[in-house]
Coordinates of C-alpha atoms in Angstrom, one line a residue:
Chain A
M1 CA -24.8 -2.1 -16.5
A2 CA -23.8 -3.9 -13.3
D3 CA -20.0 -4.4 -13.3
K4 CA -17.9 -7.3 -12.2
I5 CA -16.0 -6.7 -9.0
S6 CA -12.5 -5.6 -10.0
I7 CA -9.4 -6.4 -7.9
L8 CA -5.8 -5.0 -8.0
I9 CA -3.1 -7.0 -6.4
V10 CA 0.0 -5.1 -5.4
D11 CA 2.9 -7.2 -4.2
D12 CA 6.6 -7.4 -5.1
E13 CA 6.7 -11.2 -4.9
D14 CA 6.0 -12.9 -8.2
S15 CA 4.6 -16.0 -6.6
V16 CA 2.1 -14.1 -4.5
R17 CA 0.9 -12.0 -7.4
D18 CA 0.6 -15.1 -9.7
S19 CA -1.2 -17.2 -7.0
L20 CA -3.7 -14.5 -6.1
L21 CA -4.2 -13.6 -9.8
N22 CA -5.0 -17.2 -10.6
W23 CA -7.2 -17.6 -7.5
F24 CA -9.3 -14.5 -8.3
I25 CA -9.6 -15.3 -12.0
E26 CA -11.0 -18.7 -11.1
D27 CA -13.5 -17.0 -8.8
G28 CA -14.7 -14.9 -11.8
Y29 CA -13.3 -11.5 -10.7
E30 CA -11.7 -9.0 -13.0
V31 CA -8.1 -8.9 -11.8
E32 CA -4.9 -7.0 -12.5
A33 CA -1.5 -7.1 -10.7
A34 CA 1.2 -4.6 -10.0
E35 CA 4.7 -5.3 -8.7
N36 CA 5.1 -2.1 -6.7
A37 CA 3.1 0.9 -5.5
K38 CA 4.3 3.1 -8.4
R39 CA 3.0 0.7 -11.0
A40 CA -0.3 0.4 -9.0
L41 CA -0.7 4.2 -9.1
Q42 CA -0.1 4.2 -12.8
L43 CA -2.8 1.6 -13.3
L44 CA -5.1 3.6 -11.0
E45 CA -4.6 6.7 -13.2
K46 CA -6.1 4.7 -16.1
R47 CA -9.0 3.0 -14.3
D48 CA -10.7 2.4 -10.9
F49 CA -10.6 -0.9 -9.0
N50 CA -13.2 -1.9 -6.4
I51 CA -10.8 -3.8 -4.1
I52 CA -7.0 -3.3 -3.7
L53 CA -4.9 -6.0 -2.0
A54 CA -1.6 -4.3 -1.1
D55 CA 1.4 -5.8 0.6
I56 CA 2.6 -3.6 3.5
K57 CA 6.3 -4.1 2.8
M58 CA 7.5 -3.3 -0.7
P59 CA 10.6 -1.6 -2.0
G60 CA 10.0 2.1 -2.5
M61 CA 6.6 3.2 -1.4
D62 CA 5.1 0.9 1.3
G63 CA 1.5 -0.3 1.5
L64 CA 0.4 2.3 4.1
E65 CA 1.6 5.2 1.9
L66 CA 0.0 3.6 -1.1
Q67 CA -3.3 3.2 0.8
R68 CA -3.2 7.0 1.6
R69 CA -2.7 7.8 -2.0
I70 CA -5.5 5.4 -3.1
K71 CA -7.9 6.9 -0.6
A72 CA -7.0 10.4 -1.9
L73 CA -7.9 9.3 -5.4
N74 CA -11.1 7.5 -4.5
S75 CA -12.2 7.2 -0.9
E76 CA -14.7 4.4 -1.8
T77 CA -12.0 1.9 -2.9
I78 CA -11.7 -1.0 -0.5
V79 CA -8.1 -1.5 0.5
I80 CA -6.9 -4.7 2.2
I81 CA -3.4 -4.7 3.6
M82 CA -1.4 -7.9 3.4
T83 CA 1.7 -8.7 5.4
A84 CA 4.1 -11.5 6.1
F85 CA 4.8 -10.2 9.6
A86 CA 1.8 -9.6 11.9
S87 CA 2.3 -6.4 13.9
V88 CA -0.5 -4.9 15.9
E89 CA 0.9 -1.4 15.5
T90 CA 0.9 -1.5 11.7
A91 CA -2.5 -3.2 11.7
V92 CA -3.9 -0.4 13.8
Q93 CA -2.3 2.2 11.6
A94 CA -3.7 0.6 8.4
L95 CA -7.2 0.5 9.9
K96 CA -6.9 4.1 11.2
D97 CA -6.0 5.1 7.6
G98 CA -9.2 3.5 6.3
A99 CA -8.1 0.0 5.4
Y100 CA -11.1 -2.4 5.1
D101 CA -9.1 -5.2 6.7
Y102 CA -5.6 -6.5 7.5
V103 CA -4.5 -10.0 6.7
T104 CA -1.4 -12.1 7.4
K105 CA 0.3 -14.2 4.8
P106 CA -0.2 -17.1 4.1
F107 CA -4.0 -16.9 4.1
D108 CA -6.4 -19.7 4.9
P109 CA -8.2 -20.1 1.6
D110 CA -11.6 -20.0 3.5
D111 CA -10.6 -16.7 5.2
L112 CA -9.5 -15.1 1.9
S113 CA -12.6 -16.3 0.1
H114 CA -14.8 -14.8 2.9
L115 CA -12.9 -11.6 3.1
I116 CA -13.3 -10.9 -0.7
R117 CA -16.9 -12.1 -0.7
N118 CA -17.8 -9.7 2.2
A119 CA -16.0 -6.8 0.6
G120 CA -17.8 -7.6 -2.6
A121 CA -21.1 -7.7 -0.8
Q122 CA -20.4 -4.3 0.8
I123 CA -19.6 -2.8 -2.7
R124 CA -22.8 -4.2 -4.2
L125 CA -24.9 -3.0 -1.2
R126 CA -23.4 0.5 -1.7
Q127 CA -24.2 0.4 -5.4
E128 CA -27.7 -0.9 -4.7
N129 CA -28.2 1.7 -2.1
E130 CA -27.2 4.5 -4.4
A131 CA -29.5 3.1 -7.2
L132 CA -32.4 2.7 -4.8
K133 CA -32.0 6.2 -3.4
T134 CA -32.1 7.6 -7.0
R135 CA -35.1 5.4 -7.7
V136 CA -37.0 6.5 -4.6
T137 CA -36.4 10.2 -5.5
T138 CA -37.4 9.5 -9.1
L139 CA -40.6 7.7 -8.1
D140 CA -41.5 10.5 -5.6
D141 CA -41.2 13.0 -8.4
V142 CA -43.3 11.0 -10.8
D143 CA -46.2 11.3 -8.4
D144 CA -45.8 15.1 -8.7
I145 CA -47.2 15.2 -12.2
I146 CA -50.6 16.3 -11.2
G147 CA -53.6 17.1 -13.4
K148 CA -56.7 15.8 -15.0
S149 CA -56.8 18.2 -18.0
E150 CA -56.7 16.9 -21.5
A151 CA -53.2 18.4 -21.9
I152 CA -51.8 16.4 -18.9
R153 CA -53.6 13.2 -19.9
K154 CA -51.9 13.4 -23.3
L155 CA -48.5 14.2 -21.7
L156 CA -48.8 11.1 -19.4
E157 CA -49.7 9.0 -22.4
Q158 CA -46.6 10.3 -24.3
I159 CA -44.4 9.6 -21.3
E160 CA -45.6 6.1 -21.1
S161 CA -45.0 5.4 -24.7
V162 CA -41.6 7.1 -25.0
A163 CA -40.3 5.4 -21.8
Q164 CA -40.4 2.0 -23.4
S165 CA -38.0 3.0 -26.2
N166 CA -34.4 4.0 -26.0
S167 CA -34.7 7.0 -28.2
S168 CA -33.3 10.5 -27.4
V169 CA -35.9 12.9 -26.2
I170 CA -36.2 16.7 -26.2
I171 CA -38.6 18.2 -23.7
T172 CA -39.6 21.7 -24.4
G173 CA -41.7 24.0 -22.3
E174 CA -41.7 27.4 -20.5
S175 CA -39.7 27.8 -17.4
G176 CA -41.3 26.1 -14.4
T177 CA -43.5 23.7 -16.3
G178 CA -41.8 20.7 -14.9
K179 CA -39.4 19.5 -17.6
E180 CA -37.1 17.7 -15.2
L181 CA -40.1 16.0 -13.7
V182 CA -41.1 14.6 -17.1
A183 CA -37.5 13.4 -17.6
R184 CA -37.7 11.6 -14.3
A185 CA -41.0 10.1 -15.2
I186 CA -39.7 8.8 -18.5
H187 CA -36.7 7.2 -16.7
A188 CA -38.8 5.8 -13.9
N189 CA -41.1 4.0 -16.4
S190 CA -38.2 2.7 -18.6
Q191 CA -36.3 -0.5 -18.3
R192 CA -33.3 1.6 -17.1
R193 CA -35.2 2.5 -13.9
Y194 CA -32.9 0.5 -11.6
F195 CA -29.9 2.4 -12.9
P196 CA -29.1 6.1 -12.2
L197 CA -30.8 9.1 -13.6
V198 CA -28.0 11.7 -13.8
S199 CA -29.0 15.4 -14.2
V200 CA -26.7 18.1 -15.6
H201 CA -27.8 21.8 -15.6
C202 CA -25.8 22.8 -18.7
G203 CA -26.7 26.5 -18.3
A204 CA -25.1 26.7 -14.8
L205 CA -21.6 25.7 -15.9
T206 CA -18.9 27.3 -18.0
E207 CA -17.6 25.4 -21.0
S208 CA -14.6 23.9 -19.3
L209 CA -16.5 23.0 -16.1
L210 CA -19.2 21.4 -18.2
E211 CA -16.6 19.4 -20.1
S212 CA -15.1 18.1 -16.8
E213 CA -18.5 17.5 -15.4
L214 CA -19.7 15.5 -18.3
F215 CA -16.6 13.5 -19.2
G216 CA -14.8 13.5 -15.8
H217 CA -11.1 14.2 -15.4
E218 CA -7.9 12.6 -14.5
K219 CA -5.7 13.8 -11.6
G220 CA -3.5 16.7 -12.8
A221 CA -5.6 17.3 -15.9
F222 CA -5.9 21.0 -14.8
T223 CA -5.2 23.1 -11.8
G224 CA -7.4 21.9 -9.0
A225 CA -7.8 18.4 -10.5
T226 CA -6.3 16.7 -7.4
F227 CA -8.0 13.4 -7.9
N228 CA -9.6 11.2 -10.6
R229 CA -13.2 12.0 -11.1
K230 CA -15.9 10.1 -13.0
G231 CA -18.0 12.2 -15.4
R232 CA -21.7 12.3 -15.6
F233 CA -21.8 10.2 -18.8
E234 CA -19.8 7.5 -16.9
M235 CA -22.1 7.7 -13.9
A236 CA -25.2 7.3 -16.1
D237 CA -24.0 3.9 -17.3
G238 CA -27.0 1.7 -17.7
G239 CA -29.3 4.6 -16.9
T240 CA -30.3 8.0 -18.3
I241 CA -28.6 11.4 -18.5
F242 CA -30.7 14.5 -18.4
L243 CA -29.2 17.6 -20.0
D244 CA -31.2 20.6 -18.9
E245 CA -30.9 23.9 -20.7
I246 CA -29.2 22.2 -23.7
A247 CA -29.6 25.4 -25.8
T248 CA -26.9 27.1 -23.7
V249 CA -24.2 24.6 -24.7
S250 CA -21.3 26.2 -26.5
P251 CA -20.5 25.3 -30.2
K252 CA -17.3 23.4 -29.1
M253 CA -19.3 21.3 -26.5
Q254 CA -22.0 20.7 -29.2
I255 CA -19.4 18.9 -31.3
E256 CA -18.2 16.9 -28.3
L257 CA -21.7 16.0 -27.4
L258 CA -22.5 14.9 -30.9
R259 CA -19.5 12.6 -30.9
V260 CA -20.4 11.0 -27.6
L261 CA -24.0 10.5 -28.6
E262 CA -22.8 8.7 -31.8
T263 CA -20.2 6.5 -30.3
K264 CA -21.2 6.2 -26.6
S265 CA -17.5 6.5 -25.8
F266 CA -15.3 9.3 -24.6
H267 CA -12.1 10.1 -22.8
R268 CA -11.9 11.8 -19.4
V269 CA -10.3 15.3 -19.5
G270 CA -6.5 14.6 -19.4
G271 CA -7.0 10.8 -19.8
N272 CA -5.9 8.4 -22.5
K273 CA -8.3 5.5 -21.8
E274 CA -11.4 5.3 -23.9
I275 CA -14.5 4.8 -21.7
T276 CA -17.7 3.4 -22.9
S277 CA -21.1 4.0 -21.3
D278 CA -24.6 2.8 -22.0
F279 CA -26.9 5.7 -21.4
R280 CA -30.1 7.2 -22.7
V281 CA -30.1 11.0 -23.3
I282 CA -33.0 13.3 -22.4
C283 CA -32.6 17.0 -23.0
A284 CA -34.7 20.0 -22.0
T285 CA -34.9 23.6 -23.1
N286 CA -37.3 26.6 -22.9
R287 CA -35.9 28.0 -26.1
D288 CA -36.9 27.3 -29.7
L289 CA -34.1 25.0 -31.0
E290 CA -35.4 25.0 -34.5
T291 CA -35.0 28.7 -34.7
M292 CA -31.5 28.4 -33.2
V293 CA -30.7 25.8 -35.9
R294 CA -31.9 28.2 -38.6
N295 CA -29.8 31.0 -37.0
G296 CA -26.8 28.8 -36.9
T297 CA -26.4 29.0 -33.1
F298 CA -27.3 25.3 -32.6
R299 CA -25.8 22.5 -34.7
E300 CA -28.3 20.9 -37.0
D301 CA -26.8 17.4 -36.8
L302 CA -26.9 17.5 -33.0
Y303 CA -30.5 18.8 -33.1
Y304 CA -31.6 15.8 -35.2
R305 CA -29.6 13.4 -33.1
L306 CA -31.4 14.7 -29.9
N307 CA -34.8 15.4 -31.4
V308 CA -35.9 11.8 -32.0
V309 CA -38.9 12.4 -29.8
N310 CA -40.2 15.8 -28.8
I311 CA -42.4 16.4 -25.8
T312 CA -43.9 19.8 -25.2
I313 CA -45.3 20.6 -21.8
P314 CA -48.2 23.1 -21.9
P315 CA -47.9 26.3 -19.7
L316 CA -50.1 26.4 -16.6
R317 CA -52.4 29.1 -18.1
E318 CA -53.4 26.6 -20.8
R319 CA -54.6 24.1 -18.2
T320 CA -56.2 26.1 -15.5
D321 CA -58.5 23.2 -14.7
D322 CA -55.5 21.6 -13.0
I323 CA -54.9 24.5 -10.6
P324 CA -57.2 23.3 -7.8
L325 CA -55.7 19.8 -7.9
L326 CA -52.2 21.3 -7.9
V327 CA -53.0 23.6 -5.0
N328 CA -54.3 20.8 -2.9
H329 CA -51.3 18.6 -3.8
F330 CA -48.8 21.4 -2.7
I331 CA -50.8 22.0 0.5
N332 CA -50.6 18.3 1.3
K333 CA -46.9 18.2 0.3
Y334 CA -45.7 21.2 2.4
C335 CA -48.0 20.6 5.4
T336 CA -46.5 17.1 5.6
S337 CA -42.9 18.2 5.2
M338 CA -43.4 21.0 7.7
S339 CA -45.1 18.5 10.1
R340 CA -48.2 20.7 10.3
D341 CA -51.9 19.8 10.3
L342 CA -53.5 19.8 6.9
I343 CA -55.0 23.2 6.1
T344 CA -57.6 24.4 3.6
I345 CA -57.8 27.3 1.2
E346 CA -60.5 29.9 1.2
P347 CA -62.7 30.0 -1.9
A348 CA -61.7 33.6 -2.8
A349 CA -58.0 32.7 -2.7
M350 CA -58.6 29.7 -5.0
K351 CA -60.6 31.9 -7.4
Q352 CA -57.8 34.4 -7.6
L353 CA -55.3 31.6 -8.3
E354 CA -57.5 30.2 -11.0
K355 CA -57.5 33.6 -12.7
F356 CA -53.8 34.3 -12.4
E357 CA -51.6 33.9 -15.5
F358 CA -48.6 32.3 -13.7
P359 CA -45.7 33.4 -16.0
G360 CA -43.5 31.1 -13.8
N361 CA -45.9 28.2 -14.3
V362 CA -46.2 25.3 -11.7
R363 CA -43.0 26.3 -10.0
E364 CA -44.5 29.8 -9.3
L365 CA -47.7 28.2 -8.0
E366 CA -45.8 25.8 -5.8
N367 CA -43.7 28.7 -4.3
M368 CA -46.8 30.7 -3.6
I369 CA -48.4 27.8 -1.7
E370 CA -45.3 27.1 0.3
R371 CA -45.0 30.8 1.2
A372 CA -48.7 31.1 2.1
I373 CA -48.4 28.0 4.5
V374 CA -45.3 29.5 6.2
I375 CA -46.8 33.0 6.7
G376 CA -50.5 32.0 7.1
N377 CA -52.6 31.4 10.2
G378 CA -52.1 27.6 10.2
K379 CA -55.8 26.9 9.5
E380 CA -56.4 28.0 5.9
I381 CA -54.7 29.9 3.1
R382 CA -56.4 33.3 2.8
L383 CA -56.3 35.7 -0.1
K384 CA -54.1 38.0 1.8
D385 CA -51.5 35.2 2.2
L386 CA -51.0 35.2 -1.6
P387 CA -49.1 37.9 -3.5
M388 CA -52.2 38.8 -5.6
G389 CA -54.1 39.3 -2.4
K390 CA -51.7 42.0 -1.4
E391 CA -52.1 43.8 -4.7
A392 CA -55.9 43.8 -4.5
P393 CA -56.4 47.1 -2.7
D394 CA -54.2 48.8 -5.3
S395 CA -56.0 47.3 -8.2
S396 CA -57.4 50.7 -9.3
V397 CA -53.8 51.8 -10.1
E398 CA -53.3 50.8 -13.6
S399 CA -50.4 52.9 -14.8
L400 CA -47.2 54.5 -13.6
E401 CA -48.6 57.9 -14.2
E402 CA -51.6 57.2 -12.0
L403 CA -49.4 55.8 -9.3
E404 CA -47.2 58.9 -9.5
K405 CA -50.3 61.2 -9.3
K406 CA -51.7 59.3 -6.3
H407 CA -48.3 59.4 -4.5
I408 CA -47.9 63.2 -5.1
E409 CA -51.4 63.7 -3.8
Q410 CA -50.6 61.7 -0.6
I411 CA -47.4 63.7 0.1
L412 CA -49.1 67.1 -0.5
A413 CA -51.9 66.1 1.9
K414 CA -49.3 65.0 4.4
Y415 CA -47.5 68.3 4.4
E416 CA -50.8 70.3 4.1
W417 CA -49.9 71.5 0.6
N418 CA -46.6 73.0 1.6
V419 CA -45.0 72.7 -1.8
S420 CA -41.4 73.2 -0.6
R421 CA -41.6 70.5 2.1
S422 CA -43.4 68.1 -0.3
A423 CA -40.8 68.7 -3.0
R424 CA -38.0 67.9 -0.5
A425 CA -39.8 64.7 0.6
L426 CA -40.2 63.7 -3.0
H427 CA -36.6 64.5 -3.8
V428 CA -37.6 66.9 -6.7
D429 CA -37.3 70.7 -7.0
R430 CA -40.2 73.0 -6.5
V431 CA -40.6 73.7 -10.2
T432 CA -40.9 70.0 -11.1
L433 CA -43.5 69.6 -8.4
Y434 CA -45.5 72.6 -9.7
N435 CA -45.3 71.1 -13.2
K436 CA -46.6 67.7 -11.9
I437 CA -49.5 69.4 -10.0
R438 CA -50.4 71.2 -13.1
K439 CA -50.1 68.1 -15.3
Y440 CA -52.3 66.0 -13.0
G441 CA -54.7 68.9 -12.2
L442 CA -54.2 68.4 -8.5
K443 CA -56.1 70.7 -6.2
Q444 CA -56.1 71.2 -2.4
K445 CA -59.3 69.7 -0.8
E446 CA -61.2 72.2 1.2
Chain B
M1 CA -16.1 -30.2 -27.6
E2 CA -13.1 -31.3 -29.5
E3 CA -11.8 -34.8 -28.8
Q4 CA -10.0 -35.0 -25.5
R5 CA -7.2 -37.2 -24.2
I6 CA -7.1 -36.8 -20.5
I7 CA -4.3 -38.4 -18.4
L8 CA -4.8 -39.1 -14.7
L9 CA -1.2 -39.2 -13.4
S10 CA -0.9 -41.2 -10.2
C11 CA 1.8 -39.5 -8.1
G12 CA 1.2 -41.3 -4.8
Q13 CA 1.0 -45.1 -5.4
F14 CA -2.7 -45.2 -5.4
D15 CA -4.7 -48.4 -5.4
R16 CA -5.5 -49.4 -9.0
A17 CA -9.2 -49.9 -8.3
F18 CA -9.4 -46.5 -6.7
L19 CA -7.7 -44.9 -9.7
R20 CA -9.9 -46.7 -12.2
Q21 CA -13.1 -45.5 -10.4
V22 CA -11.9 -41.9 -10.4
A23 CA -10.9 -42.2 -14.1
L24 CA -14.3 -43.7 -15.0
A25 CA -16.3 -40.9 -13.2
V26 CA -14.2 -38.2 -14.7
G27 CA -14.4 -39.7 -18.2
K28 CA -18.2 -39.9 -17.9
E29 CA -18.4 -36.2 -16.9
Y30 CA -16.2 -35.0 -19.8
N31 CA -17.5 -37.7 -22.2
T32 CA -14.1 -39.1 -23.0
A33 CA -11.8 -41.9 -22.0
V34 CA -9.4 -41.1 -19.1
I35 CA -6.0 -42.9 -19.2
T36 CA -4.3 -43.6 -15.8
E37 CA -0.5 -43.5 -15.7
E38 CA 1.8 -44.3 -12.8
C39 CA 4.5 -41.7 -12.0
H40 CA 7.5 -42.2 -9.7
L41 CA 8.3 -38.6 -9.0
D42 CA 10.7 -37.9 -6.1
L43 CA 8.8 -35.4 -4.0
N44 CA 11.7 -34.4 -1.7
P45 CA 12.8 -31.5 -3.8
F46 CA 9.3 -30.1 -3.5
Y47 CA 9.1 -30.3 0.3
N48 CA 9.2 -27.1 2.3
P49 CA 10.4 -28.0 5.8
N50 CA 9.2 -24.7 7.2
R51 CA 5.7 -25.4 6.2
R52 CA 5.9 -29.1 6.2
Q53 CA 4.0 -29.1 3.0
Y54 CA 4.7 -29.6 -0.8
D55 CA 5.0 -26.7 -3.2
G56 CA 1.9 -26.9 -5.5
D57 CA 3.2 -24.3 -8.0
R58 CA 6.4 -26.2 -8.7
L59 CA 4.6 -29.6 -8.8
L60 CA 2.2 -28.1 -11.4
R61 CA 5.1 -27.1 -13.5
Q62 CA 6.8 -30.5 -13.0
I63 CA 4.1 -33.0 -14.0
P64 CA 4.1 -32.4 -17.8
L65 CA 7.7 -33.8 -17.6
C66 CA 6.5 -37.0 -15.9
T67 CA 4.5 -38.4 -18.9
T68 CA 5.6 -39.5 -22.3
L69 CA 2.1 -40.0 -23.5
P70 CA 0.4 -37.4 -25.7
Y71 CA -2.5 -35.6 -24.0
T72 CA -4.8 -32.6 -24.1
R73 CA -5.4 -32.5 -20.4
L74 CA -3.2 -33.8 -17.6
I75 CA -4.0 -34.0 -13.9
G76 CA -1.5 -35.2 -11.2
L77 CA -3.1 -36.8 -8.2
F78 CA -1.0 -36.7 -4.9
R79 CA -1.3 -38.0 -1.4
V80 CA 0.8 -35.2 0.2
D81 CA -0.3 -31.9 1.7
L82 CA 0.0 -29.2 -1.0
Y83 CA 0.4 -25.4 -0.6
I84 CA 1.0 -22.3 -2.7
P85 CA 3.0 -19.4 -1.1
I86 CA 0.0 -17.2 -0.5
L87 CA -2.4 -19.9 0.9
T88 CA -2.1 -22.2 3.9
Y89 CA -3.2 -25.2 1.8
I90 CA -4.9 -26.2 -1.4
F91 CA -7.0 -29.1 -2.4
G92 CA -5.8 -28.7 -6.0
Q93 CA -4.5 -26.2 -8.5
A94 CA -4.9 -25.4 -12.2
I95 CA -4.2 -22.4 -14.4
L96 CA -7.4 -21.3 -16.2
G97 CA -7.4 -22.5 -19.8
K98 CA -4.0 -24.3 -19.5
S99 CA -3.7 -28.1 -19.9
D100 CA -2.3 -29.1 -16.6
A101 CA -3.7 -29.5 -13.1
I102 CA -2.9 -31.1 -9.7
A103 CA -5.0 -32.4 -6.8
S104 CA -4.3 -34.0 -3.5
V105 CA -6.3 -36.5 -1.4
F106 CA -4.5 -35.4 1.8
R107 CA -7.1 -33.0 3.1
L108 CA -10.0 -35.1 1.6
R109 CA -9.5 -37.9 4.1
N110 CA -11.9 -38.0 7.1
E111 CA -9.1 -39.1 9.4
L112 CA -7.4 -35.7 9.1
Y113 CA -10.3 -34.2 10.9
G114 CA -10.5 -36.9 13.6
L115 CA -13.4 -38.7 11.9
K116 CA -13.8 -42.3 11.0
Q117 CA -12.1 -43.5 7.8
D118 CA -14.6 -43.5 4.9
E119 CA -13.2 -44.8 1.6
E120 CA -16.4 -44.2 -0.3
L121 CA -16.5 -40.6 0.8
L122 CA -12.8 -40.2 -0.1
L123 CA -13.5 -41.5 -3.6
S124 CA -16.5 -39.1 -4.0
R125 CA -14.4 -36.1 -2.9
T126 CA -11.5 -37.1 -5.1
V127 CA -13.7 -37.4 -8.2
K128 CA -15.3 -34.0 -7.5
E129 CA -11.9 -32.3 -6.9
V130 CA -10.4 -33.8 -10.1
I131 CA -13.4 -32.9 -12.2
H132 CA -13.3 -29.4 -10.7
E133 CA -9.6 -28.8 -11.4
L134 CA -10.0 -30.2 -15.0
G135 CA -12.9 -27.8 -15.4
H136 CA -10.5 -24.9 -14.8
T137 CA -8.2 -26.3 -17.5
F138 CA -11.3 -26.1 -19.9
G139 CA -11.6 -22.4 -19.0
L140 CA -14.5 -22.8 -16.5
I141 CA -14.5 -20.4 -13.5
H142 CA -16.2 -20.9 -10.1
C143 CA -19.9 -21.3 -10.3
Q144 CA -22.5 -19.9 -8.0
N145 CA -24.8 -22.9 -8.4
Q146 CA -24.7 -24.8 -5.0
A147 CA -24.9 -28.2 -6.7
C148 CA -22.4 -27.5 -9.5
V149 CA -19.0 -29.2 -9.2
M150 CA -17.4 -25.9 -10.3
R151 CA -18.6 -24.2 -7.1
S152 CA -15.6 -23.1 -5.0
S153 CA -14.9 -25.2 -2.0
T154 CA -12.5 -23.9 0.7
Y155 CA -13.2 -26.5 3.3
V156 CA -13.9 -30.2 2.9
E157 CA -17.6 -30.1 4.0
E158 CA -18.3 -27.8 1.1
I159 CA -17.1 -30.5 -1.3
D160 CA -19.6 -32.8 0.1
L161 CA -22.4 -30.3 -0.5
K162 CA -22.0 -30.1 -4.2
S163 CA -22.5 -32.8 -6.8
S164 CA -19.9 -34.3 -9.1
S165 CA -21.5 -32.9 -12.2
L166 CA -21.4 -29.6 -14.1
C167 CA -24.5 -27.5 -14.0
G168 CA -26.3 -26.6 -17.3
V169 CA -24.6 -23.2 -17.5
C170 CA -21.1 -24.6 -17.1
R171 CA -21.9 -27.5 -19.4
E172 CA -23.0 -25.0 -22.1
K173 CA -19.8 -22.9 -21.5
L174 CA -17.7 -26.1 -21.8
D175 CA -19.4 -27.0 -25.1
Q176 CA -18.8 -23.4 -26.4
E177 CA -15.2 -23.5 -25.3
G178 CA -14.7 -26.6 -27.4
K179 CA -16.2 -25.1 -30.6

């Protein structure tokens, strides 16, 4: 949940470190101190600090160099440079390098208090801003669950009841049914809604990338790990983590996941420090996990840990009543986002949509409407703006054979039944063409 | 809270009536008797001529040696201007959860700010400062409640804005600390 502001004091003078340490502890901050830059960097390898107060002149690495290294590790850390000797040049350099402020020792207690309070306010604003952005996105998405069918009504009831608990959830459904949308709705209706919802598409990442993505990594943990990075479990502290395509996770990662779900604690890749995080887990899959458990490709213990609540989203073909509502919703959504006047849909087009099977479910319908708005006349969506509208004239062609017969007929007509030229155009030899003519019983029209 | 024995160590030849009133108010807040004791500490070794102030850190370490009485909490009250190396001045100083604290009336006097002398206001500020520093010795950190005596004050007008009492939250923490 919301953290205390953490401060690291870096100064080679004992009295300065002790005074500041005492001052900040009395103010209720979480404080640590380091006697030099090297020690500070060692501490920073183990954990992050919100604010770092660093002396500019220290034996070994100076405050400016330390600041550069801190910013390379985490650009959001607020660095305040302290000095006993005010110098405009160093102050300018510190600020150019990204210092939050520059203060001269000794400080006026009021100035120090204000400085830290303002820095703390900036940190909290940034954290709130991130949480609100996530929340706005989440709430927008919740409105996207459209439908009045019995299936959707039941789904919304399930979401509402599940949201109140802290239980793990598995969302199942065909591709494009809106599994992530349901996860967002659960999060947005839960008590965790003011904290982040962090999504991870497990299927898109290799085992090692997924490990680093979920648990984070320490600088130098592997080639390319040039800075410390928080993992998704850490980012989801207080909120919800959504693991999409959970069925694609490797056996090794399944063990890791099970351990994290049981203890809510983990180590970053290459790190020694145990990190704890308070998160709720929601998973999604379009595969049958029960069968995978029986086949031995998905761990049974992990399955039972995740499958406390199961929500199944019906495919669009089982709730065709919702298609008109969804169509109007997507017309509204895309006309608004493209800054166009609201358009309508011709009845024939709507009828075709209601008959269509939609193997790609709501996502396919959404893409169809978006495309139709882009290529259409700007007044209404016509049947010919939809993919099934284009196929309509060829609806008599039912098989590959009939298509082949029709195509050969067209080519023969084009070359006035000159078999040699027709065979060349069809990229077959004359014998093959004669066989096809015989097979399909084609005759030159008089 | 366990039974306390608080000593108010006078390190500045304060008027007895003034000390008694401070001790009474502090004792009332912490629900214990506060003993006043006179201390004749030579302050010259603690003077920093560059800053023309007295070293608060060293005085904080010195005051336990100035009393022979047993105590659970000790606060030294000074007249001189106190500093710690990192700050230009301090009203007082304590280490969180440790038994000793210091406070000074130097910057609590109206005269320092070109205002009319006000002994009543000085007494009120001193009481608040002593209760505040002793609060730190009991493990209390700064409080966000505007009226609480544990609210941080970095200039003298801020001391006037708060009361001389602990808020409910700090009072509860204090009771828990003592358990």
